[in-house]
PDB file of C-alpha atoms in Angstrom:
ATOM      1  CA  UNK A   1      35.716  57.288  76.345  1.00 58.00           C
ATOM      2  CA  UNK A   2      33.763  59.983  75.481  1.00 78.00           C
ATOM      3  CA  UNK A   3      34.969  62.979  75.673  1.00 87.00           C
ATOM      4  CA  UNK A   4      33.741  65.929  76.647  1.00 86.00           C
ATOM      5  CA  UNK A   5      35.095  69.806  76.797  1.00 90.00           C
ATOM      6  CA  UNK A   6      33.279  73.236  78.240  1.00 88.00           C
ATOM      7  CA  UNK A   7      34.919  75.094  74.829  1.00 87.00           C
ATOM      8  CA  UNK A   8      34.269  78.469  77.528  1.00 91.00           C
ATOM      9  CA  UNK A   9      36.526  76.748  80.347  1.00 95.00           C
ATOM     10  CA  UNK A  10      39.708  75.092  77.833  1.00 97.00           C
ATOM     11  CA  UNK A  11      43.068  76.377  76.567  1.00 97.00           C
ATOM     12  CA  UNK A  12      45.281  74.190  74.277  1.00 98.00           C
ATOM     13  CA  UNK A  13      48.336  74.693  75.593  1.00 98.00           C
ATOM     14  CA  UNK A  14      51.437  74.177  72.561  1.00 98.00           C
ATOM     15  CA  UNK A  15      54.734  73.357  73.896  1.00 98.00           C
ATOM     16  CA  UNK A  16      57.676  73.991  73.291  1.00 95.00           C
ATOM     17  CA  UNK A  17      57.183  74.267  69.176  1.00 96.00           C
ATOM     18  CA  UNK A  18      59.869  74.789  68.257  1.00 90.00           C
ATOM     19  CA  UNK A  19      61.285  75.019  64.269  1.00 91.00           C
ATOM     20  CA  UNK A  20      64.720  73.096  65.504  1.00 87.00           C
ATOM     21  CA  UNK A  21      62.653  69.560  66.085  1.00 88.00           C
ATOM     22  CA  UNK A  22      61.602  70.095  63.133  1.00 89.00           C
ATOM     23  CA  UNK A  23      64.513  70.821  61.267  1.00 87.00           C
ATOM     24  CA  UNK A  24      66.042  68.270  62.747  1.00 78.00           C
ATOM     25  CA  UNK A  25      68.778  71.916  63.889  1.00 74.00           C
ATOM     26  CA  UNK A  26      68.507  70.158  67.322  1.00 73.00           C
ATOM     27  CA  UNK A  27      70.785  69.930  69.843  1.00 72.00           C
ATOM     28  CA  UNK A  28      67.946  67.791  71.564  1.00 76.00           C
ATOM     29  CA  UNK A  29      67.171  63.981  70.494  1.00 80.00           C
ATOM     30  CA  UNK A  30      62.893  63.710  69.624  1.00 87.00           C
ATOM     31  CA  UNK A  31      60.644  60.588  68.785  1.00 90.00           C
ATOM     32  CA  UNK A  32      57.101  60.606  66.359  1.00 88.00           C
ATOM     33  CA  UNK A  33      58.003  63.807  65.018  1.00 89.00           C
ATOM     34  CA  UNK A  34      56.958  62.786  61.565  1.00 88.00           C
ATOM     35  CA  UNK A  35      53.683  61.564  62.922  1.00 91.00           C
ATOM     36  CA  UNK A  36      53.098  64.421  65.187  1.00 93.00           C
ATOM     37  CA  UNK A  37      53.048  67.636  62.521  1.00 95.00           C
ATOM     38  CA  UNK A  38      49.884  66.950  60.582  1.00 95.00           C
ATOM     39  CA  UNK A  39      48.531  65.322  63.335  1.00 97.00           C
ATOM     40  CA  UNK A  40      49.496  69.079  65.072  1.00 97.00           C
ATOM     41  CA  UNK A  41      48.310  70.942  62.548  1.00 96.00           C
ATOM     42  CA  UNK A  42      44.670  69.773  62.928  1.00 96.00           C
ATOM     43  CA  UNK A  43      44.777  70.532  67.399  1.00 97.00           C
ATOM     44  CA  UNK A  44      45.821  73.652  65.703  1.00 97.00           C
ATOM     45  CA  UNK A  45      43.125  74.386  62.782  1.00 96.00           C
ATOM     46  CA  UNK A  46      40.124  73.015  64.931  1.00 96.00           C
ATOM     47  CA  UNK A  47      41.573  74.675  68.167  1.00 97.00           C
ATOM     48  CA  UNK A  48      40.537  77.995  66.229  1.00 97.00           C
ATOM     49  CA  UNK A  49      37.506  77.653  64.242  1.00 95.00           C
ATOM     50  CA  UNK A  50      35.810  76.959  67.759  1.00 95.00           C
ATOM     51  CA  UNK A  51      38.249  80.481  69.547  1.00 95.00           C
ATOM     52  CA  UNK A  52      39.563  78.374  71.887  1.00 97.00           C
ATOM     53  CA  UNK A  53      42.437  80.456  73.728  1.00 97.00           C
ATOM     54  CA  UNK A  54      45.508  79.268  73.056  1.00 98.00           C
ATOM     55  CA  UNK A  55      48.491  79.900  74.761  1.00 98.00           C
ATOM     56  CA  UNK A  56      52.056  78.949  72.805  1.00 98.00           C
ATOM     57  CA  UNK A  57      54.827  78.163  75.337  1.00 97.00           C
ATOM     58  CA  UNK A  58      59.305  77.594  74.612  1.00 96.00           C
ATOM     59  CA  UNK A  59      61.677  77.040  76.129  1.00 88.00           C
ATOM     60  CA  UNK A  60      64.612  79.415  75.381  1.00 90.00           C
ATOM     61  CA  UNK A  61      67.947  80.744  77.484  1.00 81.00           C
ATOM     62  CA  UNK A  62      70.515  83.758  77.575  1.00 84.00           C
ATOM     63  CA  UNK A  63      72.918  83.282  75.216  1.00 85.00           C
ATOM     64  CA  UNK A  64      75.326  83.490  78.471  1.00 83.00           C
ATOM     65  CA  UNK A  65      74.093  80.391  79.469  1.00 72.00           C
ATOM     66  CA  UNK A  66      73.656  81.966  82.952  1.00 80.00           C
ATOM     67  CA  UNK A  67      69.856  80.622  83.271  1.00 82.00           C
ATOM     68  CA  UNK A  68      70.104  76.849  82.734  1.00 79.00           C
ATOM     69  CA  UNK A  69      70.163  76.103  86.702  1.00 81.00           C
ATOM     70  CA  UNK A  70      70.935  72.631  86.882  1.00 83.00           C
ATOM     71  CA  UNK A  71      69.278  72.031  83.595  1.00 78.00           C
ATOM     72  CA  UNK A  72      72.830  70.738  82.050  1.00 74.00           C
ATOM     73  CA  UNK A  73      73.124  67.948  85.190  1.00 79.00           C
ATOM     74  CA  UNK A  74      71.891  65.522  83.457  1.00 78.00           C
ATOM     75  CA  UNK A  75      71.720  64.334  80.137  1.00 78.00           C
ATOM     76  CA  UNK A  76      70.435  67.129  77.876  1.00 76.00           C
ATOM     77  CA  UNK A  77      73.122  69.563  76.248  1.00 69.00           C
ATOM     78  CA  UNK A  78      72.853  73.130  75.707  1.00 78.00           C
ATOM     79  CA  UNK A  79      69.922  73.737  73.565  1.00 78.00           C
ATOM     80  CA  UNK A  80      67.015  76.464  73.165  1.00 74.00           C
ATOM     81  CA  UNK A  81      69.499  79.722  73.470  1.00 86.00           C
ATOM     82  CA  UNK A  82      67.852  82.685  72.700  1.00 82.00           C
ATOM     83  CA  UNK A  83      70.514  83.651  69.302  1.00 83.00           C
ATOM     84  CA  UNK A  84      69.383  80.055  67.843  1.00 83.00           C
ATOM     85  CA  UNK A  85      66.779  80.075  64.930  1.00 86.00           C
ATOM     86  CA  UNK A  86      66.605  76.460  66.099  1.00 83.00           C
ATOM     87  CA  UNK A  87      64.634  78.431  68.722  1.00 84.00           C
ATOM     88  CA  UNK A  88      62.014  80.341  67.527  1.00 92.00           C
ATOM     89  CA  UNK A  89      58.676  78.233  67.109  1.00 94.00           C
ATOM     90  CA  UNK A  90      58.614  76.413  64.520  1.00 94.00           C
ATOM     91  CA  UNK A  91      55.985  78.062  61.509  1.00 95.00           C
ATOM     92  CA  UNK A  92      53.811  75.589  60.445  1.00 95.00           C
ATOM     93  CA  UNK A  93      53.063  76.003  64.569  1.00 97.00           C
ATOM     94  CA  UNK A  94      53.878  79.380  64.966  1.00 97.00           C
ATOM     95  CA  UNK A  95      51.784  81.459  67.202  1.00 97.00           C
ATOM     96  CA  UNK A  96      49.364  83.752  66.033  1.00 97.00           C
ATOM     97  CA  UNK A  97      47.238  86.982  65.957  1.00 96.00           C
ATOM     98  CA  UNK A  98      45.314  86.808  68.930  1.00 96.00           C
ATOM     99  CA  UNK A  99      46.779  83.879  70.700  1.00 97.00           C
ATOM    100  CA  UNK A 100      48.864  83.919  74.046  1.00 98.00           C
ATOM    101  CA  UNK A 101      53.077  83.402  73.920  1.00 97.00           C
ATOM    102  CA  UNK A 102      55.177  82.872  76.800  1.00 97.00           C
ATOM    103  CA  UNK A 103      59.032  81.498  76.840  1.00 95.00           C
ATOM    104  CA  UNK A 104      60.172  80.002  79.459  1.00 95.00           C
ATOM    105  CA  UNK A 105      63.930  79.175  81.784  1.00 93.00           C
ATOM    106  CA  UNK A 106      62.555  75.949  83.110  1.00 92.00           C
ATOM    107  CA  UNK A 107      60.603  72.834  81.917  1.00 93.00           C
ATOM    108  CA  UNK A 108      57.114  73.743  83.400  1.00 96.00           C
ATOM    109  CA  UNK A 109      55.407  76.187  81.758  1.00 97.00           C
ATOM    110  CA  UNK A 110      54.110  77.319  84.724  1.00 98.00           C
ATOM    111  CA  UNK A 111      57.534  78.206  86.688  1.00 95.00           C
ATOM    112  CA  UNK A 112      58.981  81.749  86.671  1.00 93.00           C
ATOM    113  CA  UNK A 113      56.685  82.621  83.784  1.00 96.00           C
ATOM    114  CA  UNK A 114      52.942  84.484  84.193  1.00 96.00           C
ATOM    115  CA  UNK A 115      51.123  81.701  82.760  1.00 97.00           C
ATOM    116  CA  UNK A 116      48.558  81.066  85.784  1.00 96.00           C
ATOM    117  CA  UNK A 117      47.624  84.499  86.105  1.00 97.00           C
ATOM    118  CA  UNK A 118      46.912  84.844  82.289  1.00 97.00           C
ATOM    119  CA  UNK A 119      44.867  81.524  82.491  1.00 98.00           C
ATOM    120  CA  UNK A 120      42.804  83.051  85.632  1.00 97.00           C
ATOM    121  CA  UNK A 121      42.346  86.012  83.029  1.00 97.00           C
ATOM    122  CA  UNK A 122      40.328  83.439  80.528  1.00 97.00           C
ATOM    123  CA  UNK A 123      38.352  82.280  83.362  1.00 97.00           C
ATOM    124  CA  UNK A 124      39.760  78.723  82.196  1.00 97.00           C
ATOM    125  CA  UNK A 125      39.798  75.256  84.664  1.00 97.00           C
ATOM    126  CA  UNK A 126      40.982  72.937  81.763  1.00 97.00           C
ATOM    127  CA  UNK A 127      44.231  72.391  79.842  1.00 98.00           C
ATOM    128  CA  UNK A 128      45.005  70.274  76.583  1.00 98.00           C
ATOM    129  CA  UNK A 129      48.528  69.988  75.908  1.00 98.00           C
ATOM    130  CA  UNK A 130      50.447  68.805  73.161  1.00 98.00           C
ATOM    131  CA  UNK A 131      54.424  69.106  72.350  1.00 97.00           C
ATOM    132  CA  UNK A 132      57.521  68.453  73.706  1.00 94.00           C
ATOM    133  CA  UNK A 133      59.019  66.782  75.284  1.00 93.00           C
ATOM    134  CA  UNK A 134      56.398  64.292  76.508  1.00 96.00           C
ATOM    135  CA  UNK A 135      58.868  63.198  79.531  1.00 95.00           C
ATOM    136  CA  UNK A 136      60.461  65.856  80.438  1.00 94.00           C
ATOM    137  CA  UNK A 137      58.344  69.384  79.486  1.00 95.00           C
ATOM    138  CA  UNK A 138      54.923  68.460  78.657  1.00 98.00           C
ATOM    139  CA  UNK A 139      54.869  65.836  82.148  1.00 98.00           C
ATOM    140  CA  UNK A 140      55.818  68.684  84.100  1.00 97.00           C
ATOM    141  CA  UNK A 141      53.670  71.066  83.008  1.00 98.00           C
ATOM    142  CA  UNK A 142      50.892  68.463  83.475  1.00 98.00           C
ATOM    143  CA  UNK A 143      52.028  67.862  87.114  1.00 98.00           C
ATOM    144  CA  UNK A 144      52.246  71.771  87.809  1.00 98.00           C
ATOM    145  CA  UNK A 145      48.297  72.217  86.447  1.00 98.00           C
ATOM    146  CA  UNK A 146      47.803  68.959  88.497  1.00 98.00           C
ATOM    147  CA  UNK A 147      48.532  70.418  91.651  1.00 97.00           C
ATOM    148  CA  UNK A 148      47.282  74.220  90.633  1.00 97.00           C
ATOM    149  CA  UNK A 149      43.695  72.238  90.813  1.00 97.00           C
ATOM    150  CA  UNK A 150      43.916  72.095  87.064  1.00 98.00           C
ATOM    151  CA  UNK A 151      41.282  69.653  85.108  1.00 97.00           C
ATOM    152  CA  UNK A 152      44.269  68.627  81.561  1.00 98.00           C
ATOM    153  CA  UNK A 153      44.349  66.609  79.203  1.00 98.00           C
ATOM    154  CA  UNK A 154      47.601  65.429  77.199  1.00 98.00           C
ATOM    155  CA  UNK A 155      46.639  65.118  73.196  1.00 98.00           C
ATOM    156  CA  UNK A 156      48.513  61.351  73.708  1.00 97.00           C
ATOM    157  CA  UNK A 157      49.504  61.889  69.427  1.00 96.00           C
ATOM    158  CA  UNK A 158      50.471  65.327  69.511  1.00 97.00           C
ATOM    159  CA  UNK A 159      53.534  64.839  71.748  1.00 97.00           C
ATOM    160  CA  UNK A 160      56.852  63.699  71.396  1.00 95.00           C
ATOM    161  CA  UNK A 161      59.292  62.981  73.796  1.00 94.00           C
ATOM    162  CA  UNK A 162      63.453  61.696  74.615  1.00 92.00           C
ATOM    163  CA  UNK A 163      62.613  58.473  72.884  1.00 94.00           C
ATOM    164  CA  UNK A 164      59.374  56.058  72.895  1.00 96.00           C
ATOM    165  CA  UNK A 165      60.132  53.886  76.625  1.00 96.00           C
ATOM    166  CA  UNK A 166      59.920  58.380  78.097  1.00 95.00           C
ATOM    167  CA  UNK A 167      57.419  59.366  75.679  1.00 97.00           C
ATOM    168  CA  UNK A 168      54.341  56.075  76.169  1.00 97.00           C
ATOM    169  CA  UNK A 169      56.302  56.108  80.540  1.00 98.00           C
ATOM    170  CA  UNK A 170      55.642  59.869  81.034  1.00 97.00           C
ATOM    171  CA  UNK A 171      51.849  59.643  79.075  1.00 98.00           C
ATOM    172  CA  UNK A 172      51.502  57.003  82.067  1.00 98.00           C
ATOM    173  CA  UNK A 173      52.832  58.587  84.765  1.00 98.00           C
ATOM    174  CA  UNK A 174      49.729  61.851  84.113  1.00 98.00           C
ATOM    175  CA  UNK A 175      47.523  59.212  83.122  1.00 98.00           C
ATOM    176  CA  UNK A 176      47.736  58.300  87.079  1.00 97.00           C
ATOM    177  CA  UNK A 177      46.928  61.962  88.675  1.00 97.00           C
ATOM    178  CA  UNK A 178      44.038  62.518  86.950  1.00 97.00           C
ATOM    179  CA  UNK A 179      41.976  59.312  84.846  1.00 96.00           C
ATOM    180  CA  UNK A 180      41.193  60.537  81.789  1.00 96.00           C
ATOM    181  CA  UNK A 181      43.941  62.714  80.462  1.00 97.00           C
ATOM    182  CA  UNK A 182      45.218  60.571  77.413  1.00 98.00           C
ATOM    183  CA  UNK A 183      43.538  61.521  75.022  1.00 97.00           C
ATOM    184  CA  UNK A 184      43.188  61.501  71.154  1.00 96.00           C
ATOM    185  CA  UNK A 185      43.894  64.016  68.283  1.00 96.00           C
ATOM    186  CA  UNK A 186      41.039  62.728  66.768  1.00 95.00           C
ATOM    187  CA  UNK A 187      38.773  62.766  70.214  1.00 95.00           C
ATOM    188  CA  UNK A 188      40.281  66.391  70.235  1.00 96.00           C
ATOM    189  CA  UNK A 189      38.779  67.371  67.151  1.00 95.00           C
ATOM    190  CA  UNK A 190      35.333  65.438  67.567  1.00 93.00           C
ATOM    191  CA  UNK A 191      35.027  67.001  70.991  1.00 93.00           C
ATOM    192  CA  UNK A 192      35.466  70.804  70.241  1.00 92.00           C
ATOM    193  CA  UNK A 193      34.029  70.318  66.323  1.00 85.00           C
ATOM    194  CA  UNK A 194      31.675  67.651  66.456  1.00 76.00           C
ATOM    195  CA  UNK A 195      33.551  66.015  63.692  1.00 69.00           C
ATOM    196  CA  UNK A 196      36.303  62.360  63.303  1.00 65.00           C
ATOM    197  CA  UNK A 197      39.190  64.012  61.618  1.00 62.00           C
ATOM    198  CA  UNK A 198      40.144  62.492  58.617  1.00 61.00           C
ATOM    199  CA  UNK A 199      43.071  60.252  59.207  1.00 58.00           C
TER     200      UNK A 199
END
């Protein structure tokens, strides 16, 4: 697929690139973190060079745990408390000046946040997603993007799932919503820079 992106209408959404996932100091488990990191760094660098709007979202919960809702009813333990250093953005992928940040209490970056107000202000209609977890926060953000009539792409080698089966199933589900949604980091970098990144 020859990926085409209108740079003045495209934003990069970084979902939950938080410290604990990369340091192992986290109550949640992830797969593919080591492979994700260098590719995510290339994606961020290319997006910055192209001056794409970059929006960093992170999940954070109050220390009193009054805002978890039903989130602890499934397999997930207590996670992302505001007092934990592991909840912060990971240093190598953290926002820099001129980029936007959103804290969320639920999986989707749209739910209970001002993301859509920000997207309207930026006048974008296409979202490119990277981050964690493929099968939870990335998937639910993509589904909400779709239902809010945004085009979306998910960079499949810059996402990490709770396990490999869940990761691949979520990517299949996102592709079902929008044909061509699944892309590689190399395709993204080439589309916005005209250069094929080194392996």
